[in-house]
Every structure is written in structure tokens, then in C-alpha cells.
């Protein structure tokens, strides 16, 4: 195949994502390593990767990428074997098999032209007659491989210089600007060479006056020496290198699949091994774990660009016995990683489980009944996990338990079997699980009440600026404004704060005009804070024909905490306001929610609640209206015969106290705060 003739088409079909922008540069460095290996001078080998910017300058110590000039190219120099005749012939042949034994695909220079517009190469080498030669050649997308030229040089050292020129903008933008970031990425890409027994030549990353030795960088990264082993997956050998890096906030535990001595695919494994979260420690301090995997199988499955593998994520049943999938590799490697890290994960496991236990005990007791039904590994989390993420994690486990229970129940109902003892055993297990889940639901409901009480206490407490919450906030907490019971989820209605009986109603309206409510028949635009209609069957009357139900009406008025401007009249007196609403409802001929008239509307029992702080003006209005003060001095009560209504004025302190007392036993059983 002629390179110049087919180059444009091959470039279009060559994939190089911008996330791999530096990959062509790193491939040039790997070529240099191989050239030095071929010369057998690893100990004295030297590779220099120089960063070329718009304007070269001393940048050491700047620390800010935005102050640096753009990177426009790279130069790679090495003292390897040089571009001899065989290497030049191979370079001019796409898909060359010249270095196939090293896993090379023969298309590396295509990647150069994906990221750079032109490449120039200068090389000094010895020919077959051991004569020193200097050769220069270049290639680009337009002209392809240009003729080779000799050039005159006084140089007597064998070496090669590769110039990658005009970094294309889309790849340039995706490349980190700092030299140390580029050096770190190069180290990760070539890490296999650093941990192998043969060693590696000296590699320098140069940026103006700044110079970084990758061997020093490797030493600073390494926490301890590497550990190697070989595993077999479906008759294929895979070599594993377990590494411990010194802990860094930018690193995560991971595995890397390699081909042709390069990293091709990396995956984070945090959370995939019990206790493997964040930093882990041994006797020498904190470290980050990585495992590098290589094999002939991976070499043969790497895509030509070496940016991914032609390996399925999972295998179909037809080839599952022989074909290796990514899932097979991952599961087998993780099993060995778990074994390698076992001694180091105990502290993380202990603190991760404690995080779950503390969260359930203090904030989410609803999950306590199902803990025994959750896999132990799923109860170990990252100790630093947020409450929100931990809640989501536990909810997933609860959902899984419920799903398993439903499957178990379906199996029991459809598959009785012939063994009655086995059937009874399965049925008992199913009922035990169902009971635990119902306990969890009850615990969740009680926990919700604890949270609502805490919120109410905050709303009625003076803030740092000496102000109190507005009436609307308290209203929303008890019942969403502008809604009816048919428009609101039951958990959003917290009328139990006032009276447990209010949870049982046929119709509830919050801040809705009387005209808009089907129960009233009134045309007024007045808006009671809360209006509830209870319908119940007569427990005494027995008749052989259907009897219309009786009913009760409850009106609740809320006032801003510590409001002290009460006076006569519906606009300023919450009790008069509630009584006024009650009268308007009765005068409109009260109906059931489905629109049926209720006989003798004027005789329907009425209950009026005023929720407010007992300020001086409120106390005065209660006394004028003839209400009795409660024995604890935290409220007033009475009966107005003219309105046929029971009246109760409840202070916010009493509201919270009564709700706590009613729920005390439930909170105590769940280990929730009771004061």
C-alpha cells in the first residue's frame, strides 16, 4: 500500500478522541524506548520530550496554566538505534509488521497526523556496513511521505529527533498546559516499562527552563515496590502488577488494561471492593491502589489506534465457555485485588459500617428492621459519604428487599410443591420479610413526624436578626397552601400536630376561597387557613333504609409567632375569624364532597382552632370572648352556644409539647430524640 496515495482515507478512518490528545506524543516516546532497547543501551539510554510553545520562556514556579503560552508542538529526542533502512521502509508502509512482536500495529504515524499537521524526522544511524549516516525526511496529510534526504552533520552520536509540528486546535485545547501534568500523564501511559524487571531509559520532560525526570517522578509516586502475579481466565494468561502509589487527592483506585506495553483502558474501582474508598493505609502511610493487566490476549484484541479493545462487555451463551469478556477480566482481577488489599481494608470497613449504623440510629431508623436482610458488603460505605447519598443507597437496598419479597411471594402462591414442610418454611420466611418491611414503613412515618416537629420548633424560634417566621411557612408545614386533600399527598398534611383526629377527614381545603369549595355552597371569597369536613355514620340509629351521614366542620386559623396586634373584628381576632368562616359555611347549606346536601346544616358540630402565641392582645381577646385558660397556662378553650362551636386557642409552645408527648413512646422505641 502506498502511503501517499491512501493516507487521506486512512486518516478519516483513524479514530483519536480529544481525550487522548497526547496519545500520539506518548507513542513517539514509546518508539524511542523501543529504539533504545533495540540498541541494547537501556542503562545509558536518554529520551527528551520537549514542549514547544508560541513563545518559549522560563515558566518554572508560575503555577497557573492560564499564564502559559499555547502548546504548538513537541520534539522527541533519543539515543536509540536510529532510523536505519529497515525502519524507514517500515515507516513508509501502513500496517507494517516490522515490530509486530512488540505488539505494534504499524499505524502510529497516522495518529501523529491526526493531531499535528506535519512531522519532521532527523536521524543519525549506522548502516549495514557500520557506516554513519544522517537522514532527514518529513510527511504530512497533503504530500504524504516526502523523499529521504541526506544532510551534513558533525554529529558522531547515533540519535533521532522527531518534530511534531502545528498542534491541531481541537487537540490543543484538550491538552493540559502545565509540564508536570503532561509528565504525570506520560508516566501513567508508560508505567509498565517502569515496573518491569528490564528497567527503562532516562526520560526527561522539558518545558523552557523546567526539566522533569520521569524516574524521579516515579519514585515520588511509588509507595512501595510492585507485586506481580499471573492468573488464567478461560485458558488465557493475564499478568497482573499490583501497585501502591502515594496518596494524592487527584488519584482514584483503579485498574488499567494494557496492550503492547501501553495503557489502553482505565477504570475506577472505588466502591467495587468492600472497603475500598478514598485513601487506604499500611504501616508506611496512605496509598492509592492500581492494578495493571497485560497479556497476549489483550495485545491481539487492541484496536489499531490502541485507544480501546475489540472485546465485548459480556459474552453470549453461544461463546461464553471460550470467549473472554471485559466482565470476565474485571471480575477475576477484582477478586485478586481484593485478596491483595485484604489486610489494608479493615479500618475502612469498620468506619464504613459505623457510618451506616450511626446514620440509621440518629437519622433514619426506618432501615433498622431490614438491616439483617441486606448483604453485609452493602452495609459498608465510604465513611465520607453525604447523608443524601447514604439515604439513596439504603433506599435502594430497601427497594431490592421489597422486590425480592414480591418475587418470593409470587413463587409461593404459584408453586406450592409436594413438600408441605418446605412450603411452610418458605411461607414463614416470606411473612417474616413482609413484617420487617412493614416495620420499616412505620419507622419511616414516625421519623417523618420527628423531622416535622424539629422544623416547626425552628420556625417558631426567633432567628439571628430577631425576627420570626411568617405565617405562610408554618401553614405550608401543616398543610400546603392553595390545595385540597384530593390534590395533596397524605404525607404532606401534618394536621396531627394539632389533633390526631384531624387526620381522618373526607375533605380538606387549605387557603381556598369558600366559593371554590364544593362543601360550602357559599359565594364568598374569604379564605380560611384550614377547613375540614368530617362525615361519619350515626353509631346509634338503626334503620332499614339508607340514612344520610352526619358531619363536623373544623376551622383552623394560624397566626405569625409572637404577633401582638389582636383586636375585635374578624380582621384581627383569629377566634372571631374562625367563627365567621364557620357561619358562612353553614349559611351556604353544607354539602358532602360529592355535592350532596347534608340535612340541618346549622346544627353540624363546629370546631375552631386558633394557633398563635399567647401575647397580651391575644389573652385579652380570649378573656373578652369568655374562654377558659388551661391549667398549664399555654392555651384557652370554651364553647360558644350561639355558634354551636367548640373553641380552642393553642400556643405554639403547647402545640409542639402536645405533639411530642403524643409521639414520645414512638420516638423512644426508635431511639430518636424525645426532648
XYZ file of C-alpha atoms in Angstrom:
675
model
C 0.000 0.000 0.000
C 1.354 3.400 -0.977
C 1.281 5.807 1.972
C 0.856 8.988 -0.084
C -1.961 7.544 -2.178
C -4.081 6.181 0.669
C -3.166 8.470 3.534
C -6.196 10.792 3.454
C -8.675 7.944 3.500
C -6.858 6.129 6.270
C -6.748 9.308 8.373
C -10.508 9.726 8.043
C -10.970 6.179 9.307
C -8.493 6.520 12.160
C -10.066 7.336 15.491
C -8.371 9.615 18.015
C -10.727 11.171 20.593
C -9.695 14.524 22.068
C -9.499 12.826 25.474
C -6.432 11.064 24.011
C -4.906 14.254 22.611
C -1.408 13.438 23.916
C -1.525 9.822 22.787
C 0.464 10.450 19.549
C 3.168 12.208 21.587
C 3.365 9.343 24.053
C 3.527 6.839 21.179
C 6.581 8.691 19.890
C 8.171 8.284 23.330
C 7.365 4.542 23.297
C 9.002 4.297 19.856
C 12.096 5.890 21.386
C 12.080 3.361 24.252
C 11.926 0.535 21.724
C 14.742 2.092 19.670
C 16.933 2.187 22.773
C 16.004 -1.420 23.597
C 16.991 -2.425 20.073
C 20.372 -0.764 20.583
C 20.776 -2.596 23.931
C 21.678 0.572 25.834
C 18.905 0.878 28.433
C 21.368 1.909 31.138
C 22.707 4.827 29.091
C 19.534 5.496 27.133
C 18.116 9.017 27.135
C 14.818 10.390 25.846
C 13.929 14.076 25.977
C 10.357 15.210 25.340
C 10.402 18.960 24.773
C 7.236 21.077 24.841
C 7.157 23.741 22.127
C 5.106 26.861 22.843
C 4.270 30.011 20.917
C 6.935 31.845 22.867
C 9.425 29.781 24.873
C 10.092 31.305 28.271
C 11.055 30.360 31.772
C 7.809 29.218 33.411
C 9.088 27.334 36.432
C 7.100 28.205 39.516
C 4.281 30.088 37.761
C 1.756 27.513 38.896
C -1.053 28.918 36.726
C -1.833 27.300 33.392
C -3.589 30.431 32.087
C -0.313 32.396 32.172
C 1.411 29.956 29.786
C 1.682 30.266 26.034
C -0.220 27.739 23.947
C 1.482 24.464 23.085
C 2.056 24.298 19.312
C 4.197 21.159 19.076
C 6.593 18.677 20.633
C 10.112 17.455 19.975
C 11.204 13.949 20.984
C 14.924 13.127 21.043
C 16.506 9.742 21.801
C 19.867 7.993 21.503
C 18.387 4.724 20.265
C 19.334 2.694 17.206
C 18.141 5.373 14.769
C 16.115 5.237 11.562
C 18.016 2.618 9.583
C 16.904 1.400 6.200
C 14.532 -1.224 7.649
C 12.903 1.306 9.963
C 12.478 3.801 7.116
C 10.922 1.125 4.899
C 8.594 0.138 7.722
C 7.698 3.771 8.344
C 6.634 4.131 4.725
C 4.390 1.030 4.920
C 0.985 1.214 6.586
C 0.146 -1.764 8.814
C 3.792 -2.794 8.811
C 4.660 -5.935 10.774
C 8.252 -4.786 11.382
C 7.736 -4.667 15.188
C 4.718 -6.944 15.432
C 6.465 -8.974 18.142
C 6.245 -5.876 20.348
C 2.501 -5.551 19.719
C 2.935 -2.690 17.261
C 0.192 -2.183 14.665
C 2.179 -0.177 12.133
C -0.142 2.870 12.153
C 1.406 5.039 14.889
C 2.362 7.792 12.446
C -1.293 8.090 11.396
C -2.035 9.229 14.934
C 0.694 11.841 14.559
C -1.110 13.358 11.571
C -4.479 13.239 13.352
C -3.135 15.643 15.975
C -0.384 17.502 14.056
C -0.295 18.898 10.529
C 3.330 17.962 9.832
C 6.110 15.711 11.133
C 9.866 16.089 10.532
C 12.436 13.454 11.480
C 16.227 13.771 11.681
C 18.208 10.605 12.379
C 21.854 9.600 12.663
C 22.411 5.857 12.427
C 24.821 3.193 11.170
C 24.037 1.311 8.001
C 24.684 -2.371 7.337
C 28.344 -1.584 6.642
C 28.597 0.159 10.025
C 28.939 3.498 8.251
C 27.478 6.604 9.953
C 24.625 8.218 8.023
C 22.454 11.306 8.537
C 18.951 11.167 7.095
C 16.098 13.682 7.072
C 12.512 13.133 5.958
C 9.060 14.545 6.611
C 5.445 13.747 5.896
C 2.063 15.433 6.076
C -1.513 14.763 5.027
C -1.156 16.548 1.684
C 2.126 15.165 0.316
C 2.379 12.004 2.366
C 5.885 10.591 2.824
C 8.439 13.043 1.313
C 11.719 11.823 -0.246
C 14.552 10.990 2.141
C 17.440 13.408 2.092
C 20.952 13.140 3.393
C 22.185 16.031 5.441
C 25.605 17.081 6.638
C 26.339 16.991 10.349
C 29.393 16.897 12.545
C 27.447 14.725 14.963
C 29.014 11.325 15.633
C 26.390 10.119 18.137
C 23.592 7.850 16.991
C 20.308 9.634 17.731
C 16.898 10.555 16.346
C 14.858 13.740 16.633
C 11.128 13.789 15.854
C 9.388 17.163 15.445
C 5.591 17.094 15.824
C 4.580 20.427 14.299
C 1.407 22.552 14.367
C -0.726 21.003 17.094
C -4.308 20.973 15.786
C -6.580 23.318 17.757
C -9.180 20.788 18.927
C -6.484 18.560 20.435
C -4.504 21.526 21.711
C -7.490 22.740 23.728
C -7.929 19.306 25.302
C -4.299 19.143 26.455
C -3.185 20.250 29.940
C -0.796 23.194 29.743
C 1.431 22.530 32.741
C 4.566 20.465 32.181
C 4.082 18.420 35.344
C 0.558 17.418 34.210
C 1.963 16.224 30.884
C 4.779 14.384 32.684
C 2.278 12.676 35.013
C 0.173 11.532 32.063
C 3.269 10.236 30.252
C 4.318 8.307 33.367
C 0.895 6.660 33.615
C 0.988 5.778 29.916
C 4.447 4.194 30.167
C 4.170 2.866 33.700
C 4.533 -0.747 32.593
C 8.099 -0.001 31.495
C 8.936 1.397 34.927
C 7.726 -1.624 36.866
C 9.131 -4.347 34.583
C 12.363 -6.105 35.507
C 14.331 -4.893 32.453
C 14.203 -1.265 33.507
C 13.718 1.905 31.470
C 15.942 4.581 29.926
C 16.122 8.057 31.404
C 13.150 10.127 30.244
C 13.100 13.908 30.630
C 10.149 16.247 30.023
C 11.489 19.709 29.197
C 9.500 22.944 29.092
C 11.686 26.016 28.691
C 13.983 26.039 31.702
C 11.870 23.491 33.576
C 13.027 19.883 33.462
C 11.225 16.842 34.933
C 12.876 13.424 35.265
C 10.218 10.714 34.996
C 12.270 8.326 37.143
C 12.228 10.865 39.972
C 8.520 11.356 39.412
C 8.002 7.598 39.539
C 9.961 7.349 42.794
C 7.888 10.139 44.320
C 4.690 8.358 43.281
C 5.586 4.873 44.446
C 4.513 3.914 47.942
C 6.259 0.549 47.868
C 7.580 -1.991 45.394
C 5.260 -3.647 42.900
C 3.847 -7.147 43.307
C 3.340 -9.331 40.213
C 1.316 -12.466 39.597
C -0.294 -14.367 36.719
C -3.884 -15.567 36.559
C -5.666 -17.719 33.995
C -9.012 -16.697 32.510
C -10.551 -19.248 30.143
C -7.132 -20.718 29.284
C -5.562 -17.279 28.671
C -2.719 -15.974 30.839
C -3.064 -12.471 32.284
C -0.150 -10.808 34.063
C -1.119 -8.540 36.959
C 1.069 -5.890 38.538
C -0.285 -4.580 41.854
C 0.952 -1.080 42.676
C 0.631 1.239 45.643
C 1.015 4.940 44.821
C 1.498 7.615 47.415
C -1.918 9.084 48.136
C -2.985 12.075 46.072
C -6.326 13.855 46.046
C -6.405 13.661 42.247
C -5.976 9.884 42.109
C -8.530 7.128 42.495
C -8.160 3.393 42.897
C -8.284 1.746 39.507
C -7.285 -0.975 37.091
C -5.622 -0.490 33.696
C -5.773 -2.850 30.726
C -2.570 -2.687 28.705
C -1.564 -3.743 25.207
C 1.852 -3.551 23.558
C 3.267 -2.206 26.832
C 0.878 0.778 26.823
C -2.151 1.620 28.923
C -5.229 1.336 26.702
C -8.246 1.299 29.024
C -8.532 2.522 32.622
C -11.396 2.017 35.069
C -12.054 3.311 38.566
C -12.799 0.507 41.025
C -13.751 2.617 44.035
C -16.751 1.019 45.703
C -16.369 -2.208 43.711
C -14.365 -3.827 46.513
C -15.778 -3.685 50.033
C -13.922 -1.010 51.992
C -12.043 0.407 49.001
C -12.976 4.068 49.399
C -10.642 7.063 49.323
C -7.193 6.551 50.777
C -6.165 3.319 52.454
C -3.177 2.812 54.716
C -0.453 0.392 55.643
C 2.439 0.783 58.053
C 4.099 3.369 55.786
C 1.097 5.673 55.400
C -1.745 6.331 52.952
C -1.722 4.980 49.400
C -3.821 4.634 46.234
C -4.088 1.205 44.627
C -3.721 0.401 40.922
C -3.526 -2.890 39.070
C -2.023 -3.096 35.569
C -3.133 -6.037 33.413
C -1.289 -7.275 30.322
C -1.482 -10.397 28.192
C -1.075 -11.689 24.657
C -4.867 -11.858 24.538
C -5.117 -8.100 25.160
C -2.345 -7.418 22.625
C -4.338 -9.226 19.974
C -7.629 -7.536 20.857
C -6.401 -3.930 20.981
C -7.802 -1.690 18.274
C -5.281 -0.427 15.766
C -5.213 3.024 17.384
C -4.704 1.347 20.808
C -7.404 3.566 22.348
C -9.779 0.674 23.135
C -10.267 -3.093 22.766
C -12.368 -5.233 20.466
C -13.648 -7.183 23.462
C -17.373 -7.448 24.302
C -18.557 -6.262 27.701
C -20.261 -9.613 28.152
C -20.342 -12.816 26.122
C -23.413 -14.506 24.708
C -24.275 -18.007 25.828
C -23.019 -19.371 22.499
C -19.400 -18.326 23.150
C -19.430 -17.900 26.923
C -17.306 -21.008 27.509
C -14.324 -19.847 25.437
C -14.560 -16.114 24.665
C -13.179 -13.748 27.299
C -15.268 -10.639 28.003
C -14.387 -7.416 29.798
C -16.682 -8.564 32.601
C -14.682 -11.800 32.946
C -11.424 -9.873 33.168
C -12.823 -7.310 35.605
C -14.336 -9.887 37.966
C -11.207 -12.048 38.071
C -8.890 -9.080 38.560
C -11.091 -7.603 41.301
C -11.021 -10.929 43.116
C -7.209 -10.856 43.122
C -7.181 -7.153 44.051
C -9.450 -7.900 46.980
C -7.076 -10.618 48.149
C -4.045 -8.335 47.746
C -5.689 -5.474 49.688
C -7.452 -7.579 52.299
C -5.159 -6.654 55.198
C -5.392 -2.926 54.418
C -9.185 -2.559 54.195
C -10.173 -3.495 57.744
C -10.159 0.102 59.043
C -12.232 1.378 56.113
C -14.698 -1.472 56.586
C -15.019 -0.708 60.299
C -15.595 3.023 59.814
C -17.824 2.486 56.771
C -20.139 0.186 58.724
C -20.121 2.591 61.681
C -21.210 5.399 59.343
C -24.252 3.328 58.337
C -25.095 2.318 61.916
C -24.842 5.912 63.187
C -26.956 7.274 60.329
C -29.712 4.695 60.891
C -29.638 5.201 64.646
C -29.714 9.006 64.565
C -31.487 9.953 61.342
C -33.056 7.017 59.511
C -34.389 4.338 61.896
C -36.781 3.128 59.209
C -33.977 0.949 57.840
C -33.251 -0.786 61.155
C -35.833 -3.606 60.669
C -34.280 -4.661 57.332
C -30.558 -4.468 58.198
C -30.412 -8.217 58.732
C -31.762 -8.731 55.199
C -29.130 -6.557 53.482
C -25.915 -8.084 52.181
C -23.079 -7.280 54.599
C -20.953 -5.757 51.807
C -23.768 -3.306 51.027
C -23.673 -2.065 54.628
C -20.080 -0.878 54.240
C -19.869 2.555 52.612
C -17.371 5.338 52.167
C -17.129 6.918 55.633
C -17.196 10.341 53.964
C -20.474 9.750 52.105
C -23.072 12.514 52.400
C -26.372 11.933 54.218
C -28.211 12.362 50.930
C -26.169 9.726 49.081
C -26.316 7.343 52.044
C -30.106 7.712 52.195
C -30.308 6.903 48.471
C -28.058 3.876 48.943
C -30.133 2.486 51.806
C -33.355 3.177 49.918
C -32.001 1.084 47.037
C -31.379 -1.777 49.460
C -34.915 -1.428 50.846
C -36.349 -1.455 47.324
C -34.312 -4.549 46.488
C -35.606 -6.278 49.634
C -39.195 -5.410 48.681
C -38.662 -6.640 45.127
C -37.178 -9.913 46.355
C -40.121 -10.307 48.733
C -42.632 -9.834 45.901
C -40.827 -12.426 43.784
C -40.755 -14.780 46.766
C -44.476 -14.276 47.393
C -45.341 -14.877 43.747
C -43.310 -18.084 43.776
C -45.073 -19.285 46.941
C -48.537 -18.577 45.520
C -47.855 -20.290 42.183
C -45.576 -23.124 43.260
C -46.881 -24.974 46.295
C -44.827 -28.103 45.678
C -45.444 -31.502 47.236
C -43.379 -30.942 50.381
C -45.691 -29.265 52.903
C -42.834 -28.611 55.357
C -40.795 -26.868 52.678
C -43.840 -24.806 51.686
C -44.492 -23.753 55.287
C -40.832 -22.821 55.728
C -40.881 -20.630 52.605
C -44.142 -19.059 53.714
C -42.716 -18.211 57.164
C -39.645 -16.615 55.557
C -41.894 -14.573 53.291
C -44.091 -13.390 56.171
C -41.027 -12.515 58.273
C -39.703 -10.336 55.456
C -43.107 -8.694 54.972
C -43.294 -7.946 58.696
C -39.838 -6.330 58.678
C -40.774 -4.142 55.715
C -43.991 -3.028 57.431
C -41.933 -2.161 60.498
C -39.679 -0.130 58.230
C -42.687 1.745 56.819
C -43.909 2.541 60.339
C -40.428 3.663 61.393
C -40.281 5.929 58.348
C -43.606 7.525 59.262
C -42.523 8.141 62.862
C -39.169 9.550 61.697
C -41.065 11.901 59.401
C -43.014 13.194 62.408
C -39.769 13.822 64.289
C -38.442 15.901 61.384
C -41.691 17.896 61.113
C -41.545 18.708 64.836
C -37.936 19.848 64.524
C -38.873 22.115 61.608
C -41.825 23.578 63.500
C -39.621 24.362 66.502
C -37.195 26.204 64.226
C -39.993 28.190 62.604
C -41.384 29.445 65.925
C -37.948 30.406 67.268
C -36.518 33.874 66.872
C -33.781 33.988 64.235
C -30.383 35.726 64.475
C -31.939 39.009 63.312
C -34.667 38.925 65.968
C -37.450 38.023 63.519
C -39.988 35.213 63.481
C -41.106 33.044 60.591
C -44.052 34.240 58.584
C -47.428 32.572 58.982
C -47.173 31.136 55.449
C -44.168 28.950 56.309
C -45.932 27.354 59.274
C -49.049 26.976 57.156
C -47.106 25.115 54.444
C -45.646 22.802 57.059
C -49.062 21.826 58.410
C -50.814 21.764 55.041
C -49.680 23.047 51.587
C -51.457 26.298 50.737
C -53.998 26.540 47.959
C -54.638 22.785 47.930
C -57.376 20.339 48.816
C -56.916 16.867 50.253
C -57.517 15.425 46.781
C -54.554 17.416 45.440
C -52.077 16.642 48.205
C -50.194 13.527 49.227
C -51.232 12.352 52.724
C -47.634 12.649 53.975
C -47.680 16.387 53.171
C -50.614 17.000 55.545
C -49.444 17.266 59.136
C -52.728 18.031 60.904
C -51.716 15.544 63.598
C -49.677 18.425 65.030
C -52.995 19.950 66.147
C -55.186 16.895 66.742
C -54.709 13.280 65.661
C -58.421 13.074 64.767
C -57.961 15.662 62.014
C -56.027 13.076 60.015
C -59.399 11.399 59.354
C -61.420 13.650 57.065
C -63.408 13.462 53.854
C -62.476 16.882 52.608
C -59.693 19.280 53.499
C -59.003 22.677 51.957
C -56.066 24.969 52.626
C -56.301 28.674 51.786
C -59.084 28.031 49.275
C -61.951 30.502 48.871
C -65.323 29.391 50.263
C -66.810 29.829 46.804
C -64.379 27.286 45.309
C -65.196 24.555 47.843
C -67.968 22.138 46.922
C -68.863 21.523 50.572
C -69.980 25.080 51.333
C -72.397 26.407 48.741
C -71.049 29.860 49.728
C -70.141 32.577 47.200
C -67.667 34.384 49.456
C -64.019 34.905 48.500
C -62.957 34.635 52.145
C -60.129 32.137 52.646
C -59.999 30.160 55.893
C -56.496 28.884 56.612
C -57.697 25.309 57.004
C -61.197 23.909 56.597
C -62.010 20.236 57.201
C -65.269 18.315 56.796
C -65.713 15.016 58.611
C -68.552 12.707 57.630
C -69.404 9.711 59.783
C -72.248 7.219 60.148
C -74.665 7.523 63.065
C -73.443 4.907 65.566
C -76.798 4.649 67.383
C -79.585 4.991 64.823
C -80.553 1.711 63.142
C -82.905 1.812 60.148
C -83.917 -0.414 57.266
C -83.364 2.423 54.840
C -80.255 4.395 53.985
C -79.602 7.385 56.236
C -77.673 10.462 55.232
C -74.477 10.868 57.311
C -73.851 13.417 59.975
C -70.812 15.705 59.744
C -68.474 18.020 61.579
C -66.630 21.082 60.399
C -63.233 22.171 61.653
C -61.729 25.619 61.018
C -58.079 26.309 61.832
C -56.546 29.779 61.860
C -52.785 30.294 62.037
C -51.026 33.492 63.094
C -47.425 34.555 62.868
C -45.404 33.701 66.004
C -45.382 36.482 68.647
C -47.918 38.599 66.753
C -49.402 41.098 69.251
C -51.985 43.166 67.368
C -55.208 41.242 68.061
C -58.391 43.341 68.427
C -62.142 42.972 67.939
C -63.282 42.009 64.462
C -62.550 39.254 62.012
C -59.546 41.025 60.513
C -57.516 40.976 63.730
C -59.047 38.324 66.008
C -58.273 34.729 64.937
C -61.146 33.311 67.024
C -63.726 35.662 65.516
C -62.241 34.939 62.111
C -62.712 31.180 62.549
C -66.273 31.634 63.826
C -67.070 33.857 60.849
C -65.904 31.202 58.416
C -67.963 28.580 60.253
C -71.109 30.702 59.963
C -70.609 31.323 56.229
C -70.198 27.617 55.586
C -73.389 26.764 57.478
C -75.377 29.518 55.810
C -74.411 28.114 52.410
C -76.050 24.756 53.044
C -73.152 22.376 53.645
C -72.734 19.507 51.198
C -70.717 16.335 51.112
C -67.616 16.388 48.915
C -69.573 14.778 46.050
C -72.148 17.587 46.237
C -74.998 16.016 48.264
C -76.747 18.294 50.746
C -76.366 17.451 54.423
C -79.630 17.998 56.349
C -79.773 20.514 59.194
C -76.548 22.267 58.260
C -76.902 24.774 61.082
C -76.687 22.000 63.654
C -73.466 20.469 62.329
C -70.842 20.495 65.114
C -68.135 23.078 64.637
C -64.590 23.086 65.943
C -62.494 26.241 65.773
C -58.763 26.252 66.447
C -56.590 29.349 66.677
C -52.852 28.563 66.592
C -50.880 31.547 67.854
C -48.579 32.717 70.618
C -50.356 33.963 73.763
C -49.307 37.581 73.501
C -51.008 40.275 75.621
C -53.559 41.183 72.943
C -54.471 37.519 72.297
C -55.026 36.881 76.015
C -57.243 39.932 76.237
C -59.398 38.753 73.313
C -59.711 35.261 74.864
C -60.924 36.773 78.144
C -63.429 39.044 76.377
C -64.811 36.029 74.480
C -65.253 34.158 77.756
C -62.714 31.413 77.079
C -61.144 29.468 79.942
C -57.373 29.369 80.441
C -55.874 25.868 80.504
C -54.241 24.637 83.691
C -50.760 24.822 82.130
C -51.392 28.484 81.074
C -50.451 27.604 77.494
C -53.885 27.901 75.878
C -57.608 28.713 76.148
C -60.755 26.715 75.469
C -64.525 27.135 75.552
C -67.868 26.529 73.874
C -69.848 29.204 72.052
C -73.514 28.214 72.222
C -74.568 30.841 69.675
C -72.268 29.330 67.046
C -72.587 25.790 68.382
C -68.813 25.591 68.242
C -66.045 24.308 70.449
C -63.140 26.784 70.521
C -59.517 26.125 71.383
C -56.627 28.590 71.325
C -53.285 26.780 71.303
C -49.916 28.447 71.762
C -47.075 27.289 69.538
C -45.167 26.018 72.581
C -48.164 23.919 73.623
C -48.639 22.710 70.046
C -45.069 21.345 69.954
C -45.254 19.991 73.513
C -48.524 18.107 72.961
C -47.302 16.634 69.669
C -44.104 15.461 71.351
C -45.992 13.903 74.232
C -48.350 12.028 71.892
C -45.409 10.662 69.925
C -42.981 10.181 72.819
C -43.308 6.395 73.001
C -42.749 6.005 69.247
C -39.673 8.239 69.260
C -38.238 6.403 72.240
C -38.702 2.991 70.632
C -36.855 4.187 67.522
C -34.065 5.814 69.513
C -34.959 9.294 68.254
C -34.534 12.450 70.369
C -37.504 12.840 72.722
C -36.813 16.300 74.149
